[in-house]
One Martini backbone bead per residue (centre of mass of N, CA, C, O) as a GRO file, in nm:
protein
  179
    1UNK     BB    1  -0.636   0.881  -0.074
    2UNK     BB    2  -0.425   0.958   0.133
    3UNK     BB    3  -0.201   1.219   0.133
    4UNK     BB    4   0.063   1.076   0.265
    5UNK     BB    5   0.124   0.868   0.050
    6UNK     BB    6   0.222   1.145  -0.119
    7UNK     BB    7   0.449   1.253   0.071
    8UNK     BB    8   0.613   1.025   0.061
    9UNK     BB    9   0.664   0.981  -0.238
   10UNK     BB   10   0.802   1.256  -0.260
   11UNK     BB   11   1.030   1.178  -0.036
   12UNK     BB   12   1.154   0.934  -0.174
   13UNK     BB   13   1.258   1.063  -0.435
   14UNK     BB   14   1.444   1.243  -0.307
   15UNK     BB   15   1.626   1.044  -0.193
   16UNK     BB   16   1.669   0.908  -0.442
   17UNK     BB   17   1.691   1.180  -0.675
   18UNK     BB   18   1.574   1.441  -0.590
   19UNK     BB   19   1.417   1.758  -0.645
   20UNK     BB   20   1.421   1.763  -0.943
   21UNK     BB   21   1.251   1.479  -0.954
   22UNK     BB   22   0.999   1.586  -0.818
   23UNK     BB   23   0.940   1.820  -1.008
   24UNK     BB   24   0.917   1.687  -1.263
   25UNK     BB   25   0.655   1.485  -1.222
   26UNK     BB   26   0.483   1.721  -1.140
   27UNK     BB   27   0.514   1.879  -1.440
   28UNK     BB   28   0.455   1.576  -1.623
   29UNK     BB   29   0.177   1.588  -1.466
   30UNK     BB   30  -0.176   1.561  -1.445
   31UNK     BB   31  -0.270   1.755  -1.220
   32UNK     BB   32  -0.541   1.813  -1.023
   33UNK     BB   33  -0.362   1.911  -0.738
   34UNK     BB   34  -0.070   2.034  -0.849
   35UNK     BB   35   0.108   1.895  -0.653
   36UNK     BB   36  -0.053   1.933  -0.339
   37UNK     BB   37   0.007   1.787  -0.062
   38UNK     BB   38  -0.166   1.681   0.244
   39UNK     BB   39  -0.157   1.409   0.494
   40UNK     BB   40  -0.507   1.445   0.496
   41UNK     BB   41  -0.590   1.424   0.255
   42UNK     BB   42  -0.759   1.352  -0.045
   43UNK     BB   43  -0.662   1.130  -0.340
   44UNK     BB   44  -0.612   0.992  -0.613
   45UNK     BB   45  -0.442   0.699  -0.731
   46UNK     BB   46  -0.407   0.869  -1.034
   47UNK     BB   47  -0.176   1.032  -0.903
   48UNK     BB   48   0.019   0.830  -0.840
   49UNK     BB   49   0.033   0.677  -1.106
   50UNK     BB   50   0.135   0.946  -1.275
   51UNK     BB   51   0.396   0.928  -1.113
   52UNK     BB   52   0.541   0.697  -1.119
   53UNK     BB   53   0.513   0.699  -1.458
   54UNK     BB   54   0.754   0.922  -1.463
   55UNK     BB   55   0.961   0.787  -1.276
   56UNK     BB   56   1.008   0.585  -1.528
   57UNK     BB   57   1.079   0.751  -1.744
   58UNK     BB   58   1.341   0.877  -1.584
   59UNK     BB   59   1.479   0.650  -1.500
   60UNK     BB   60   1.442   0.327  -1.588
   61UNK     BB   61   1.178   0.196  -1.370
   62UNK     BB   62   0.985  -0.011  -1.337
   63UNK     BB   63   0.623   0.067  -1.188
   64UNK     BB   64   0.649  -0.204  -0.999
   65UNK     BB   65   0.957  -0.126  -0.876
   66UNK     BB   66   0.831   0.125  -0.730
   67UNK     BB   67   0.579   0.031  -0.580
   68UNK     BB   68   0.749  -0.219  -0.416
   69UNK     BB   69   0.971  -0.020  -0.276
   70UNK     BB   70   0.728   0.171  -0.148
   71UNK     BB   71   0.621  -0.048   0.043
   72UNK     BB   72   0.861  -0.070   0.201
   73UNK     BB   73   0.921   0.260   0.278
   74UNK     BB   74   0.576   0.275   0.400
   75UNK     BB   75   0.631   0.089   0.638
   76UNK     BB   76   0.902   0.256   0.781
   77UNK     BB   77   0.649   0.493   0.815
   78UNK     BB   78   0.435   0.320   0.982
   79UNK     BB   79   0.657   0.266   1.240
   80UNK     BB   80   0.708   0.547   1.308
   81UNK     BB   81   0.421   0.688   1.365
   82UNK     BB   82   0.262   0.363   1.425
   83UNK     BB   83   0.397   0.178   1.645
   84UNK     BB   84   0.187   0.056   1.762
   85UNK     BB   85   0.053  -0.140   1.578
   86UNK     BB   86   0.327  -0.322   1.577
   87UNK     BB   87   0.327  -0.389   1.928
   88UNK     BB   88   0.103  -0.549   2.016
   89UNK     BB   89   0.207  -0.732   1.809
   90UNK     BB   90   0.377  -1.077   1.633
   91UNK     BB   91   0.167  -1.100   1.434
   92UNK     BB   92   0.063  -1.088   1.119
   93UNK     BB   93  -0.231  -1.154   1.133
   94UNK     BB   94  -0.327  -0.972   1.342
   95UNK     BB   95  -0.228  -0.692   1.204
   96UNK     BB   96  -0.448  -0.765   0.999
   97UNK     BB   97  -0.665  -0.705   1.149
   98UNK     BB   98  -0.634  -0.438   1.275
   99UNK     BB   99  -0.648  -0.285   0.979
  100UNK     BB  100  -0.926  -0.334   0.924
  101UNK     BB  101  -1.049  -0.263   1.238
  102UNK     BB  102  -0.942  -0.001   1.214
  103UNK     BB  103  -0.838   0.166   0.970
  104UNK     BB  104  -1.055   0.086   0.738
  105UNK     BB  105  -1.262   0.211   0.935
  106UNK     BB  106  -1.208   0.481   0.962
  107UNK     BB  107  -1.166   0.549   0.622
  108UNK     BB  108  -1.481   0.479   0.597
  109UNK     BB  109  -1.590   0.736   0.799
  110UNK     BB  110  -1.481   0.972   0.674
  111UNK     BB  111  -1.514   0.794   0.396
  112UNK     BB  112  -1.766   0.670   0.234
  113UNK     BB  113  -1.660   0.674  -0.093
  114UNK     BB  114  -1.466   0.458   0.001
  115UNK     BB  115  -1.263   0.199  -0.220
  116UNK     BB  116  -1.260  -0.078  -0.024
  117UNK     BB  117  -1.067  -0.270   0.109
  118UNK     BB  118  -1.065  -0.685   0.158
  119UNK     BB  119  -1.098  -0.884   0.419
  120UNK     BB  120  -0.992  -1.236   0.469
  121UNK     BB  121  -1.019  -1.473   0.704
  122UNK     BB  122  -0.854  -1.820   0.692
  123UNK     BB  123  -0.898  -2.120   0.877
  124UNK     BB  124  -0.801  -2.417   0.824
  125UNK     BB  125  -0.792  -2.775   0.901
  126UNK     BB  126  -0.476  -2.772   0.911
  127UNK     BB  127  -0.398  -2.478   0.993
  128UNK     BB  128  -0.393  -2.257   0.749
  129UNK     BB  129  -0.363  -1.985   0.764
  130UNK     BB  130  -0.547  -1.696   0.581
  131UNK     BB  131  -0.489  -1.379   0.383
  132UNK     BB  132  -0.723  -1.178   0.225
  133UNK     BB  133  -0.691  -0.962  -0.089
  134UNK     BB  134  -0.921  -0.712  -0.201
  135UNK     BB  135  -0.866  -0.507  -0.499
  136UNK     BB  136  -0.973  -0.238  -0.726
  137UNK     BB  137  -0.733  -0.093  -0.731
  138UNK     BB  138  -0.404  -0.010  -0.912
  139UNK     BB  139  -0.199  -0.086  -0.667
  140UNK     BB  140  -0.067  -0.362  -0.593
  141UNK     BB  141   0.239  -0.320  -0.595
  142UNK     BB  142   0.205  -0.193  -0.321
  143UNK     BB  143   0.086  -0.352  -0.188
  144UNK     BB  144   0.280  -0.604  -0.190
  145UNK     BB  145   0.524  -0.456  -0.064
  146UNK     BB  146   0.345  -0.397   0.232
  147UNK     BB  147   0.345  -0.685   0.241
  148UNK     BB  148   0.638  -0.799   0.244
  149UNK     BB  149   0.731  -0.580   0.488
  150UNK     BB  150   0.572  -0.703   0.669
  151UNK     BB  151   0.709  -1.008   0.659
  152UNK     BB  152   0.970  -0.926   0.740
  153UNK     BB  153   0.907  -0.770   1.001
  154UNK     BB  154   0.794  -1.010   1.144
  155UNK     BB  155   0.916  -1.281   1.059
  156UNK     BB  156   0.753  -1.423   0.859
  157UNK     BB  157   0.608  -1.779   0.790
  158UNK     BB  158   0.528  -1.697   0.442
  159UNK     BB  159   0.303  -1.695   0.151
  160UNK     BB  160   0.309  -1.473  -0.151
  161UNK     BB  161   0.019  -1.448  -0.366
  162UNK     BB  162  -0.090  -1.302  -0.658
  163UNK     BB  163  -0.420  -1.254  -0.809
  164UNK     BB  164  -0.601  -1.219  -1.097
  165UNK     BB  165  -0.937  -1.082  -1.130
  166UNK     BB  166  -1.148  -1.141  -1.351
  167UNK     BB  167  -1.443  -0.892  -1.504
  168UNK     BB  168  -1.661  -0.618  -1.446
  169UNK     BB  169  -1.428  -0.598  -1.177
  170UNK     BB  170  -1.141  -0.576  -1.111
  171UNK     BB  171  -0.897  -0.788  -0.941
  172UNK     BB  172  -0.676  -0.815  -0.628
  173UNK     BB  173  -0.568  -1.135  -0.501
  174UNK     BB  174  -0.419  -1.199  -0.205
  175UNK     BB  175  -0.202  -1.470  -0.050
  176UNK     BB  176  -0.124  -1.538   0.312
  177UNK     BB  177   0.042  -1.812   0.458
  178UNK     BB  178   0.115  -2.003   0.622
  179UNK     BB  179   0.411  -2.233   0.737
   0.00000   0.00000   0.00000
């Protein structure tokens, strides 16, 4: 996961609870990075994971409610960074097409063991696009927030499902409709 995602997380708990609890999160996870993120590095999920989890024990905000907050916040930060990205379409399907064909195959040519997220774009005889999402990794709550605020921010006419699918690899699949 790259290094970004961690500088932004540690940048919103700053925003939202101060550097105290910044400090405090990074202190009692136990991180193999030992919580020095640079935003191109690439870092375990599970360091983020670490980090929610305290930051849910110190606040008493589920982590759920963190990571969907979090996908909020992480849009507004890549409407600021990329926002060529968010201008190109007003389509909320092209967008998530772009972020496919460019954004997820640049980080696996960088990172060819990245354990890459799959889209699915699919569109009905009745007329009814739909983009499906699924990843292994456990941050679904993560896509979810980033799945919302960007339909939010298209002002998209969509409804987004979430769907857990058991078996020897759990996965999470996100199906986004228009209406």
């Amino acid at each position: 996961m790259k290094g970004l995602v961690f500088t932004e997380f540690l940048e919103m708990v700053e925003e939202k609870f101060g550097y105290v609890t910044v400090d405090k999160i990074i202190e009692s996870s136990e991180l193999p990075s030992g919580g020095k993120y640079t935003s191109i590095g690439n870092y375990s999920h599970r360091e983020l994971m670490a980090l929610v989890t305290e930051l849910s024990k110190i606040q008493q905000i589920p982590t759920t409610e963190i990571m969907k907050s979090y996908g909020h916040h992480l849009i507004e930060v890549f409407i600021q960074k990329f926002g060529v990205f968010f201008e190109e379409t007003q389509d909320v399907f092209k967008f998530y097409q772009n972020i496919d064909q460019f954004i997820h195959l640049e980080v696996s040519k960088q990172n060819v063991a990245a354990n890459q997220h799959q889209f699915e774009f699919v569109q009905s005889e009745n007329g009814a696009d739909q983009m499906i999402y699924y990843s292994k990794k456990k941050i679904a709550f993560l896509a979810e927030g980033l799945f919302a605020a960007t339909l939010e921010h298209f002002k998209a006419k969509a409804t987004l499902e979430k769907e857990e699918i058991l078996g020897e690899e759990p996965m999470v699949k996100f199906i986004i409709s228009k209406i």
